[in-house]
XYZ file of C-alpha atoms in Angstrom:
710
model
C 0.000 0.000 0.000
C 2.841 2.387 0.906
C 4.580 1.593 -2.393
C 1.433 2.412 -4.381
C 1.010 5.689 -2.502
C 4.643 6.707 -3.151
C 4.296 5.899 -6.874
C 1.079 7.936 -7.071
C 2.664 10.924 -5.357
C 5.704 10.688 -7.645
C 3.426 10.646 -10.692
C 1.586 13.744 -9.477
C 4.907 15.541 -8.936
C 6.114 14.678 -12.451
C 2.826 15.860 -13.951
C 2.945 19.144 -12.054
C 6.569 19.722 -13.130
C 5.694 19.064 -16.768
C 2.749 21.427 -16.574
C 4.977 24.158 -15.172
C 7.658 23.611 -17.819
C 5.243 23.589 -20.767
C 2.330 25.947 -20.146
C -0.904 25.253 -21.962
C -2.613 27.804 -24.169
C -5.144 28.405 -21.416
C -2.300 29.084 -18.974
C -0.801 31.510 -21.455
C -4.105 33.276 -21.756
C -4.378 33.593 -17.973
C -0.904 35.066 -17.764
C -1.679 37.364 -20.640
C -4.865 38.614 -19.013
C -2.801 39.919 -16.090
C -1.216 42.393 -18.494
C -4.234 43.091 -20.680
C -4.975 46.783 -20.174
C -8.192 46.813 -22.134
C -7.160 46.293 -25.766
C -9.698 43.812 -27.134
C -7.309 42.813 -29.921
C -5.388 40.700 -27.400
C -7.358 37.483 -26.962
C -4.967 34.643 -27.683
C -7.669 31.985 -27.792
C -9.348 33.587 -30.861
C -6.396 33.000 -33.191
C -6.650 29.664 -34.937
C -4.094 29.819 -37.759
C -0.400 30.692 -38.078
C 0.346 34.401 -38.018
C 1.810 34.456 -41.524
C -1.490 33.409 -43.130
C -3.668 35.919 -41.296
C -4.818 39.173 -42.820
C -3.649 42.368 -41.053
C -2.337 40.418 -38.060
C 0.787 41.661 -36.293
C 2.689 39.965 -33.521
C 4.258 41.227 -30.320
C 6.464 39.466 -27.800
C 6.482 40.176 -24.100
C 7.693 38.599 -20.860
C 5.689 37.673 -17.815
C 8.354 39.490 -15.762
C 9.552 42.871 -16.919
C 10.968 44.490 -13.806
C 14.079 42.511 -13.040
C 16.139 45.508 -12.036
C 19.733 46.294 -12.879
C 22.286 44.055 -11.141
C 19.622 41.392 -10.641
C 17.618 43.173 -7.957
C 13.932 42.238 -7.821
C 11.649 45.107 -6.856
C 8.198 43.762 -7.710
C 7.379 47.250 -8.982
C 6.944 45.821 -12.476
C 4.497 43.296 -13.857
C 6.169 40.538 -11.922
C 3.212 38.783 -10.377
C -0.518 38.342 -10.648
C -0.853 38.548 -6.883
C -1.586 41.813 -5.101
C 0.536 40.841 -2.108
C 3.692 40.316 -4.122
C 5.131 43.772 -3.590
C 4.561 43.958 0.143
C 5.865 40.419 0.680
C 9.233 41.509 -0.642
C 9.916 43.434 2.562
C 10.451 40.073 4.255
C 13.487 39.372 2.054
C 16.893 40.851 2.965
C 18.311 43.059 0.225
C 21.325 40.785 -0.162
C 19.058 37.854 -1.128
C 17.103 39.631 -3.876
C 19.075 38.080 -6.706
C 17.582 36.931 -9.961
C 18.571 33.309 -10.418
C 18.038 32.325 -14.082
C 18.098 28.659 -13.073
C 15.208 29.065 -10.634
C 12.690 26.521 -11.858
C 9.380 27.873 -10.659
C 7.522 29.369 -13.561
C 5.975 32.168 -11.513
C 9.424 33.565 -10.782
C 11.042 32.885 -14.145
C 11.048 35.225 -17.114
C 9.012 33.508 -19.847
C 8.749 35.097 -23.289
C 5.370 34.940 -25.027
C 4.387 35.716 -28.597
C 1.051 37.511 -28.803
C -0.859 38.115 -32.073
C -2.965 41.239 -32.420
C -4.723 43.215 -35.089
C -2.462 45.653 -36.850
C -3.084 49.346 -36.301
C -6.479 50.397 -37.669
C -7.970 46.918 -38.070
C -10.128 44.602 -36.005
C -11.692 41.161 -36.309
C -14.951 41.027 -38.247
C -16.146 38.161 -35.999
C -14.830 35.642 -33.512
C -14.398 33.159 -36.361
C -12.264 35.570 -38.383
C -8.717 34.185 -38.567
C -7.411 37.583 -39.535
C -8.365 41.218 -39.047
C -10.397 41.968 -42.131
C -12.451 44.848 -40.739
C -10.959 48.299 -40.949
C -11.658 50.502 -37.928
C -13.268 53.833 -38.637
C -10.455 56.141 -37.659
C -10.179 59.885 -37.296
C -7.016 61.999 -36.925
C -5.537 62.556 -33.468
C -7.083 66.028 -33.120
C -10.570 64.719 -33.936
C -10.059 61.762 -31.609
C -9.113 64.152 -28.784
C -12.329 66.081 -29.428
C -14.290 62.842 -29.144
C -12.512 62.147 -25.851
C -13.563 65.546 -24.495
C -10.006 66.897 -24.214
C -11.081 70.458 -25.061
C -8.638 72.143 -22.667
C -5.679 70.170 -24.045
C -6.759 71.099 -27.600
C -7.153 74.739 -26.543
C -3.527 74.711 -25.391
C -2.550 73.199 -28.758
C -4.330 75.976 -30.642
C -2.879 78.641 -28.331
C 0.630 77.340 -29.027
C 0.573 79.153 -32.368
C 2.376 76.246 -34.043
C 0.675 75.481 -37.351
C 3.152 72.694 -38.065
C 2.327 70.974 -34.768
C -1.422 71.209 -35.428
C -0.929 69.848 -38.945
C 1.211 67.003 -37.617
C -1.547 65.919 -35.234
C -4.214 66.363 -37.916
C -2.891 65.328 -41.300
C 0.536 63.763 -40.871
C 1.081 60.284 -42.285
C 3.705 59.740 -39.616
C 2.354 57.660 -36.724
C 2.478 59.302 -33.295
C 1.882 58.379 -29.657
C 0.077 61.129 -27.748
C -0.286 61.472 -23.975
C -3.111 63.893 -23.154
C -4.629 65.363 -19.981
C -8.359 65.642 -19.399
C -9.949 68.991 -18.608
C -9.676 68.554 -14.841
C -5.948 67.820 -15.003
C -5.418 70.730 -17.410
C -7.182 73.008 -14.932
C -4.616 72.042 -12.304
C -1.826 72.742 -14.813
C -3.153 76.245 -15.508
C -3.246 76.983 -11.776
C 0.220 75.554 -11.092
C 2.576 78.177 -9.673
C 5.459 76.779 -11.709
C 3.922 78.193 -14.900
C 4.099 74.933 -16.830
C 2.336 76.588 -19.803
C 4.959 79.276 -20.248
C 5.700 77.645 -23.611
C 2.496 75.983 -24.765
C 4.212 74.570 -27.832
C 6.848 72.832 -25.698
C 4.152 71.624 -23.301
C 2.240 69.858 -26.107
C 5.432 68.490 -27.680
C 6.424 67.092 -24.284
C 3.389 64.812 -24.532
C 4.007 63.498 -28.064
C 6.381 60.717 -29.167
C 7.095 59.549 -32.706
C 5.973 56.020 -33.478
C 3.084 53.828 -32.491
C 3.359 52.659 -28.881
C 0.545 50.594 -27.410
C 0.571 49.875 -23.683
C 1.997 46.394 -24.286
C 4.911 47.903 -26.201
C 6.302 49.744 -23.179
C 9.284 48.278 -21.355
C 10.190 48.999 -17.764
C 12.869 51.720 -17.432
C 12.589 52.389 -21.174
C 13.274 55.993 -22.240
C 11.340 57.658 -25.066
C 12.296 60.805 -26.971
C 9.514 63.399 -26.995
C 8.984 65.900 -29.804
C 10.243 68.554 -27.378
C 13.595 66.792 -27.258
C 13.478 65.605 -23.635
C 13.266 62.024 -22.434
C 10.248 60.225 -20.992
C 11.129 57.318 -18.694
C 8.573 54.499 -18.487
C 7.992 52.530 -15.292
C 5.716 49.498 -15.097
C 4.405 48.956 -11.578
C 1.776 47.132 -9.585
C -0.580 49.309 -7.577
C -2.716 47.166 -5.249
C -2.162 44.302 -7.680
C -3.239 46.273 -10.762
C -0.749 47.041 -13.554
C 0.005 50.763 -13.887
C 2.201 52.554 -16.415
C 4.111 55.678 -15.400
C 5.568 58.189 -17.847
C 8.046 60.409 -15.990
C 6.096 59.468 -12.847
C 2.765 60.538 -14.425
C 0.323 57.593 -14.209
C -1.644 56.664 -17.308
C -5.366 57.158 -16.775
C -8.556 55.429 -17.849
C -8.123 55.947 -21.600
C -5.342 53.722 -22.931
C -4.604 52.505 -26.473
C -7.245 54.700 -28.124
C -6.737 54.240 -31.868
C -6.570 57.279 -34.169
C -5.902 57.481 -37.904
C -2.367 58.685 -37.407
C -1.534 57.426 -33.935
C -2.517 55.990 -30.584
C -3.667 58.052 -27.583
C -3.118 57.513 -23.840
C -4.495 59.645 -21.035
C -2.134 60.753 -18.228
C -3.342 61.937 -14.832
C -0.789 64.720 -14.483
C 1.531 66.548 -16.890
C 4.657 64.860 -18.200
C 7.517 67.086 -17.094
C 10.712 66.742 -19.098
C 14.053 66.864 -17.295
C 16.202 69.975 -17.572
C 19.166 68.673 -15.563
C 20.934 65.522 -14.603
C 20.985 64.685 -10.877
C 24.133 66.636 -10.051
C 22.999 69.587 -12.143
C 19.696 69.792 -10.297
C 21.355 69.575 -6.875
C 23.699 72.361 -7.946
C 20.748 74.542 -8.958
C 19.116 74.420 -5.501
C 20.606 76.646 -2.792
C 18.684 74.778 -0.092
C 20.466 71.549 -1.133
C 23.991 72.983 -1.188
C 25.325 70.891 1.723
C 24.115 67.627 0.199
C 25.387 68.668 -3.242
C 28.855 69.385 -1.871
C 29.346 66.110 0.009
C 27.538 64.051 -2.635
C 29.676 65.377 -5.462
C 32.944 64.727 -3.636
C 32.008 61.125 -2.787
C 31.372 60.072 -6.438
C 28.489 57.772 -5.524
C 26.827 57.669 -8.959
C 28.404 55.592 -11.699
C 26.826 56.558 -15.047
C 28.767 53.829 -16.853
C 26.404 51.224 -15.372
C 23.661 52.560 -17.623
C 21.050 52.592 -14.878
C 18.794 55.267 -13.439
C 18.928 56.403 -9.822
C 16.616 57.716 -7.142
C 18.033 60.317 -4.762
C 16.484 61.211 -1.409
C 18.076 64.638 -0.957
C 18.063 66.193 2.552
C 17.783 69.961 2.804
C 20.372 72.153 4.508
C 18.022 72.442 7.493
C 17.988 68.645 7.759
C 21.768 68.633 8.223
C 21.424 71.220 11.003
C 19.235 68.775 12.930
C 22.015 66.166 13.070
C 24.399 66.152 16.039
C 27.145 68.444 14.791
C 29.910 66.486 16.522
C 28.711 63.260 14.894
C 28.297 65.003 11.542
C 31.842 66.376 11.719
C 33.245 62.919 12.472
C 31.317 61.372 9.575
C 32.357 64.057 7.078
C 35.980 63.657 8.193
C 35.843 59.921 7.397
C 35.380 59.208 3.649
C 34.198 55.665 4.354
C 31.569 56.705 6.887
C 30.412 59.574 4.669
C 30.030 57.270 1.686
C 27.898 54.905 3.796
C 25.581 57.793 4.727
C 25.251 58.952 1.122
C 24.599 55.439 -0.206
C 21.647 55.223 2.180
C 20.075 58.077 0.165
C 20.391 56.356 -3.243
C 18.734 53.463 -5.069
C 19.970 52.259 -8.433
C 16.594 52.392 -10.161
C 14.022 55.139 -10.490
C 11.252 55.292 -7.881
C 8.276 57.587 -8.300
C 6.279 58.880 -5.358
C 3.341 56.595 -6.101
C 5.696 53.622 -5.761
C 6.789 54.543 -2.234
C 3.446 53.842 -0.582
C 3.780 50.616 1.449
C 7.000 49.657 -0.306
C 10.517 49.031 0.949
C 13.154 49.557 -1.744
C 16.809 48.742 -1.153
C 19.469 51.431 -1.054
C 23.014 51.189 -2.374
C 24.297 50.426 1.138
C 21.999 47.373 1.287
C 19.313 48.589 3.703
C 15.595 48.940 3.157
C 13.676 52.200 3.235
C 10.064 51.961 4.366
C 7.683 54.252 2.521
C 4.126 55.074 3.556
C 1.423 57.577 2.685
C -1.352 59.067 4.795
C -3.526 61.381 2.775
C -1.241 63.847 1.036
C 1.665 63.169 3.417
C 4.419 60.869 2.144
C 7.125 59.588 4.486
C 10.221 57.466 3.962
C 11.484 55.971 7.215
C 11.393 58.954 9.609
C 11.697 61.562 6.861
C 8.867 63.604 5.391
C 8.985 64.016 1.632
C 8.825 67.768 1.003
C 8.926 67.547 -2.814
C 8.584 64.413 -4.900
C 9.028 63.264 -8.488
C 11.673 65.751 -9.622
C 12.594 64.224 -12.963
C 16.203 64.302 -14.164
C 17.871 62.793 -17.206
C 19.347 60.024 -15.073
C 16.658 59.416 -12.469
C 14.301 60.914 -9.899
C 14.896 63.169 -6.878
C 12.762 63.447 -3.743
C 13.493 66.260 -1.266
C 13.331 65.150 2.402
C 13.630 66.862 5.789
C 15.852 64.273 7.505
C 19.359 62.913 7.002
C 19.463 59.106 6.939
C 22.356 57.828 9.063
C 22.592 54.046 8.660
C 24.272 51.759 11.166
C 26.991 51.091 8.577
C 28.176 54.686 9.098
C 28.376 54.424 12.895
C 31.085 53.058 15.154
C 30.055 50.161 17.390
C 29.470 52.254 20.567
C 27.271 54.622 18.544
C 24.842 51.761 17.917
C 23.618 52.184 21.486
C 22.112 55.234 23.245
C 24.767 57.112 25.267
C 22.841 56.409 28.473
C 22.490 52.664 27.832
C 23.890 50.088 30.235
C 26.157 48.520 27.613
C 27.946 51.844 27.088
C 28.475 52.435 30.813
C 29.675 48.863 31.437
C 32.117 48.840 28.499
C 33.402 52.231 29.593
C 33.863 51.022 33.173
C 35.594 47.902 31.839
C 37.942 50.090 29.769
C 36.999 48.446 26.443
C 34.942 51.288 24.966
C 38.011 52.681 23.189
C 38.636 49.284 21.575
C 35.095 49.280 20.186
C 35.630 52.807 18.844
C 39.181 52.683 17.513
C 39.641 49.159 16.132
C 38.269 47.896 12.812
C 36.825 44.571 11.614
C 35.478 43.573 15.018
C 32.756 41.158 16.058
C 31.112 42.271 19.299
C 28.818 39.891 21.180
C 26.902 42.519 23.133
C 25.007 41.339 26.242
C 21.551 42.882 26.531
C 20.434 44.975 29.502
C 18.988 42.037 31.477
C 22.239 40.089 31.157
C 24.313 43.099 32.207
C 22.092 43.727 35.223
C 22.742 40.135 36.339
C 26.467 40.700 35.801
C 26.503 43.787 38.010
C 25.005 41.799 40.912
C 28.158 39.644 40.938
C 30.467 40.854 43.752
C 33.434 40.536 41.385
C 31.976 43.227 39.091
C 33.449 45.911 41.351
C 36.916 44.699 40.318
C 37.701 46.704 37.177
C 40.368 44.228 36.080
C 37.946 41.304 36.321
C 35.270 43.270 34.464
C 37.776 44.135 31.727
C 38.646 40.459 31.302
C 34.975 39.479 31.093
C 34.050 42.117 28.498
C 37.144 41.438 26.372
C 35.837 37.893 25.926
C 32.945 39.431 23.976
C 35.229 41.097 21.388
C 36.727 39.158 18.469
C 39.177 40.836 16.110
C 37.627 39.433 12.938
C 34.274 39.713 11.173
C 31.802 36.903 11.778
C 28.163 36.728 10.733
C 25.609 34.922 12.867
C 25.417 31.905 10.562
C 29.075 31.216 11.414
C 28.246 30.214 14.985
C 24.477 30.066 15.678
C 21.445 28.416 14.166
C 18.603 30.348 12.570
C 16.803 30.552 15.943
C 19.850 32.205 17.534
C 20.930 29.182 19.589
C 24.647 28.313 19.419
C 26.078 25.461 17.434
C 27.665 22.587 19.264
C 31.456 22.667 19.427
C 31.901 20.322 16.456
C 29.674 22.506 14.209
C 31.852 25.615 14.556
C 34.825 25.526 12.141
C 38.119 24.309 13.583
C 40.530 27.123 14.460
C 43.422 26.041 12.173
C 45.822 28.072 14.327
C 43.575 31.101 13.860
C 43.473 32.926 17.180
C 40.202 34.669 16.312
C 38.447 31.432 15.372
C 39.654 29.878 18.602
C 38.215 32.847 20.479
C 34.921 32.485 18.610
C 34.742 28.804 19.547
C 35.422 29.759 23.155
C 32.652 32.367 23.054
C 30.221 29.877 21.507
C 31.159 27.331 24.166
C 30.462 29.863 26.924
C 27.183 30.831 25.280
C 26.161 27.182 25.161
C 27.178 26.660 28.802
C 24.916 29.587 29.674
C 22.045 28.361 27.462
C 22.348 31.730 25.763
C 21.196 32.787 22.343
C 21.595 35.630 19.888
C 18.490 37.820 20.126
C 19.540 40.361 17.443
C 22.058 39.398 14.837
C 24.162 40.831 12.029
C 23.977 44.498 13.035
C 26.455 45.873 10.514
C 28.439 48.827 11.829
C 31.209 50.827 10.185
C 33.960 49.038 12.108
C 32.403 45.634 12.681
C 29.406 43.417 13.333
C 27.309 43.439 16.505
C 25.274 40.468 17.725
C 23.100 41.036 20.796
C 23.083 38.074 23.186
C 20.974 37.387 26.267
C 23.819 36.179 28.513
C 27.208 37.429 29.657
C 29.924 35.031 28.514
C 30.928 33.610 31.888
C 31.490 29.959 32.730
C 29.235 28.842 35.610
C 31.242 27.941 38.730
C 28.905 25.725 40.793
C 28.041 22.202 39.673
C 24.467 20.969 39.430
C 24.512 19.454 42.923
C 25.773 22.682 44.482
C 23.101 24.734 42.691
C 20.305 22.405 43.834
C 21.638 22.004 47.367
C 21.993 25.763 47.891
C 18.534 26.721 46.561
C 15.910 26.561 49.305
C 13.174 25.878 46.729
C 14.744 22.461 46.063
C 15.437 21.321 49.646
C 13.127 18.270 49.473
C 14.671 17.052 46.202
C 18.164 17.620 47.665
C 17.138 15.585 50.725
C 16.037 12.711 48.486
C 19.328 12.847 46.550
C 21.339 12.637 49.781
C 19.099 9.838 51.043
C 20.069 7.575 48.119
C 23.641 8.873 47.813
C 23.443 10.250 44.252
C 25.332 13.496 44.892
C 28.220 12.221 42.762
C 25.902 11.727 39.772
C 24.890 15.386 39.955
C 28.588 16.293 40.081
C 29.478 14.290 36.966
C 29.907 15.796 33.497
C 27.053 16.762 31.202
C 23.838 16.152 33.098
C 20.362 17.584 32.742
C 18.284 17.566 35.917
C 14.516 18.014 36.080
C 13.833 19.308 39.593
C 10.391 19.595 41.223
C 10.102 22.386 43.786
C 9.099 21.854 47.395
C 5.594 23.068 46.535
C 5.234 20.259 43.990
C 6.256 17.586 46.517
C 3.954 19.035 49.160
C 1.005 18.985 46.741
C 1.340 15.243 46.039
C -1.642 13.098 47.034
C -1.629 11.938 50.647
C 0.850 9.165 51.284
C 2.839 9.476 48.045
C 5.867 11.253 49.536
C 5.870 8.895 52.539
C 5.765 5.933 50.148
C 8.882 7.243 48.441
C 10.720 7.688 51.716
C 9.789 4.174 52.871
C 10.997 2.418 49.684
C 14.702 3.079 49.026
C 14.647 1.184 45.721
C 11.693 3.194 44.387
C 13.256 6.406 45.707
C 16.554 5.780 43.899
C 14.739 4.896 40.665
C 12.671 8.072 40.966
C 15.704 10.329 41.495
C 17.629 8.663 38.653
C 14.569 9.114 36.425
C 14.924 12.894 36.868
C 18.543 12.968 35.621
C 19.326 12.810 31.886
C 22.736 11.776 30.591
C 23.373 14.760 28.314
C 23.642 18.491 28.902
C 20.501 19.919 27.283
C 19.184 23.461 27.265
C 15.512 24.040 26.569
C 16.210 24.604 22.866
C 17.956 21.206 22.678
C 14.978 19.511 24.313
C 12.632 21.209 21.848
C 14.800 19.964 19.021
C 14.309 16.403 20.288
C 10.570 16.799 19.768
C 11.137 17.830 16.132
C 14.254 15.953 15.000
C 15.430 15.703 11.374
C 13.961 12.785 9.392
C 17.042 10.596 9.818
C 16.548 10.682 13.625
C 12.998 9.353 13.468
C 13.935 6.327 15.592
C 15.004 8.635 18.447
C 12.102 11.054 18.332
C 11.482 12.747 21.656
C 13.496 10.475 23.940
C 16.162 11.363 26.532
C 18.383 8.720 28.090
C 18.313 8.834 31.896
C 20.438 7.450 34.732
C 17.682 4.878 35.305
C 18.880 1.915 33.272
C 16.968 1.205 30.047
C 14.414 3.948 30.699
C 14.104 7.155 28.693
C 12.136 10.321 29.222
C 9.598 11.207 26.559
C 9.504 14.779 25.199
C 6.633 16.666 23.636
C 6.659 20.260 22.480
C 3.752 22.589 21.765
C 3.680 26.178 20.600
C 3.743 27.518 24.171
C 5.321 24.809 26.302
C 7.657 21.830 26.482
C 6.542 18.721 28.357
C 8.699 15.882 29.626
C 6.737 12.753 30.459
C 3.598 14.858 30.233
C 4.847 17.397 32.797
C 5.511 21.005 31.836
C 8.890 22.659 32.274
C 8.042 25.659 34.459
C 11.466 27.348 34.656
C 14.135 26.324 32.142
C 17.881 26.798 31.831
C 19.313 27.155 35.327
C 22.920 26.581 34.324
C 25.762 24.960 36.232
C 29.354 24.085 35.444
C 28.462 20.518 34.512
C 24.915 20.743 33.241
C 21.502 22.357 33.138
C 18.634 22.331 35.612
C 15.000 22.669 34.555
C 12.279 23.239 37.137
C 9.229 21.048 36.470
C 5.759 21.254 37.975
C 5.370 17.532 38.647
C 7.251 14.423 39.761
C 8.266 11.758 37.247
C 7.191 8.274 38.306
C 9.363 5.489 36.864
C 7.337 2.792 35.101
C 6.892 -0.551 36.790
C 7.888 -3.024 35.576
C 10.709 -1.262 33.717
C 10.266 -1.465 29.908
C 12.873 -2.995 27.626
C 14.998 -0.790 25.367
C 13.964 2.367 27.204
C 10.790 3.029 25.170
C 7.357 3.629 26.673
C 3.921 4.063 25.174
C 1.728 6.888 26.429
C -0.268 4.469 28.578
C 2.929 3.521 30.433
C 3.723 7.078 31.552
C 3.183 7.156 35.292
C 3.023 10.472 37.107
C 2.923 11.317 40.779
C 1.429 14.706 40.033
C 1.155 17.542 37.565
C-alpha cells in the first residue's frame, strides 16, 4: 500500500513539473490577461491559424516578468506577479538575497517570453471566427479623436501654441504618433500651477508626443522615449494594489489607454509629463537649499553613469543637516568611508516615483531597506517627510526630504547604542569602549540589559580588572556573521559545528565564546547588526562559565530542599557532580502537593526512591532549545524522536513540544535553563514516576507514563 502511494505521489509531482515547464494555451491566456490593459485585440484563444497566413495580423512578444532591475535586484514594482501581495511580501526578504537566479525553476518567478498576435493598427476582427483582421476601424485623426474624448482644454492649449506645423502634424501627418493627453480637470490644475508649466504651450504639447506607435503592451520597464520637445520620458511598469500601472516620468496613465486614431494611438495621463532639464548633479547644484548635500555628494562620487542605470536620490535639505548632532556630523564628514555609507543610504539604483513609495521598501546602495508610507497627502520614507517628490532628471528621480538618513553602517560600534544605555556604561567602566571605537573589523557579542544587570550583581563586578577580562571575551578581532556560529533561531552550534581554528586565534576565540554561550544556554536575540567598524550580535547572557556544579546549585537553593534531601538519602550526589547532566527538579511546593501518602511511600521504599531520582537525571547536557529539538528531529533521527536517556537503566524520558510549552513525560517545564558548570537544571511542575515493571529498550507508550502529580 505504501509503495502504491509513493508511486502515485511521484506521478503527481512529475505531472505538475511538466505542466509548469510547458504551459498550456489556457495558462498563457491567464498570464496574458494579467497584463491586458483593455485592448480587445489581445485574446490569444481567438487565433486559430499561423500568423503568416492571417490578414492584417501583427505579432508582439512580451515577458511575464519585466521588472528585473539592474544588477539582478527584484523590486516587484513591475508586472512581476498576478498577486496583489507580491510587492509587500518583498519586505520580508533581505536586500542581499534579492538576486535573480536564471536557473530558478518555478515558472511564476522565471522570465518567460510569449508571442502575442494582435490586429495591426487600424484593423479589427470582423467576428470571432475571423482568422485575420479583415475589418478596418473607422479612424479619425488625433485632433478629432481628442475632441471625441472631451479633451477640449488640451486642444485649446494646442491651438494657443501658435504652431501650425504641430497642429498639422496631429491632424494630417502620415507619420504615426503616440500622444499622452490630460483631461480637462488635469489641465485646470496645470493652468493653476505656480510653476507656470504653460509658459511655452508649444513645448508643453510636444512634451506629450512621441514619434511612433506605442501601445501599452509595447512599453518596457525603465525604457526611455524621446519626446517631440527633445526631452526624455522614462517608463515605469508597476503594480498598484495588484493592478498594472504605467508611469511616464512618474505621471500615471489614466482610464483611456490605447485609443486608436488614424495617425496614432492616444493615452491619457493623470498629471503633466515634465521633461528633465538637468541631470541629478545639475539639479542639486541649482538648488541653494540643497547645497550641503550637493557638496558632500559630489565629492564622494556615488553615482556611476557607466552602469547605464537610473537612480533615485532622497536629498536632505540644509536644514535637515542642522538637525544632526554636529559632533557626529563632523566625524562622519571627516571619514570618507563613513560619509560614503551615509550617502549610499540616500540612493537606489533604479528610479522610484512617489506613487511607488506607498507601502513599499526599496533597497538602497548600502543594502538597507527604506520603508515608505502615505497618509492622505503626506508621504514619508522611514522617519523623513517628503517635502517635494518626483523631480525628474535625465538620469533618475529626486525626492526632497527633511531628515538625514544615518545608517548603522556609518556608525562606530558604541554609537549603535544610546549614550545612556547600560552597555555603554559597562564597556566604559571595563575600559573596552576605546577598543570598540578605535579598532576595525570587530565582532562584538553585546550582552543585553537584562544580562548586564545580572552581571553587576556579581560581587566581582566591582573589580575593574575582572570586568575588563569578562568584556574582552565578547570582542573578536575578525568579522563573523551569525550563521558562522548560531542556528537560525539564535541558539549556538555545538562545538563540532563551529569551524576548527586552524591556528587562527580569532576562530579559537569564537569557539570559546560559543562554548560559553552554550554553557549559559544563551542565544543571539539580534544578529548581524552591521556597523562601520564591525558586526554586533546582541546576546541574552554574559559570557561567563558557571562555577557551581548541578549538585551545588540544587543544594543551595531553598526551593529544592526536598529534592536535595532525596538525593542525599540515596547517595546520588556524585551523579549530579558528573559531566554533562540535565536535571529536572520539582520544587518543594510540587512535593507538598502530592496526594496523601505518596511522599511517605517514596521515603519508605529506598529502591523506588533511587529509581525516581535517577529518572529525573538525563545523561546529556541539554538546554531548553535542545529539548525542543528532540521533539522535532530531522527525518534521519525518526527512531530517536522525543526520547532522553536517563540514569535509570533502560528507561528514557519522553519529550513533547507545543507552541507555548515543552513537556517531559507529560509534565511542563516551568522554569528552564538554570545553568551549572556541569549541566543544566529545569524546574518542572510535577514528579516523574518510573514505570513498573521497567520497559525494555527504554521506550514507553503513552499508557505507560506514570506520574505522581502535575
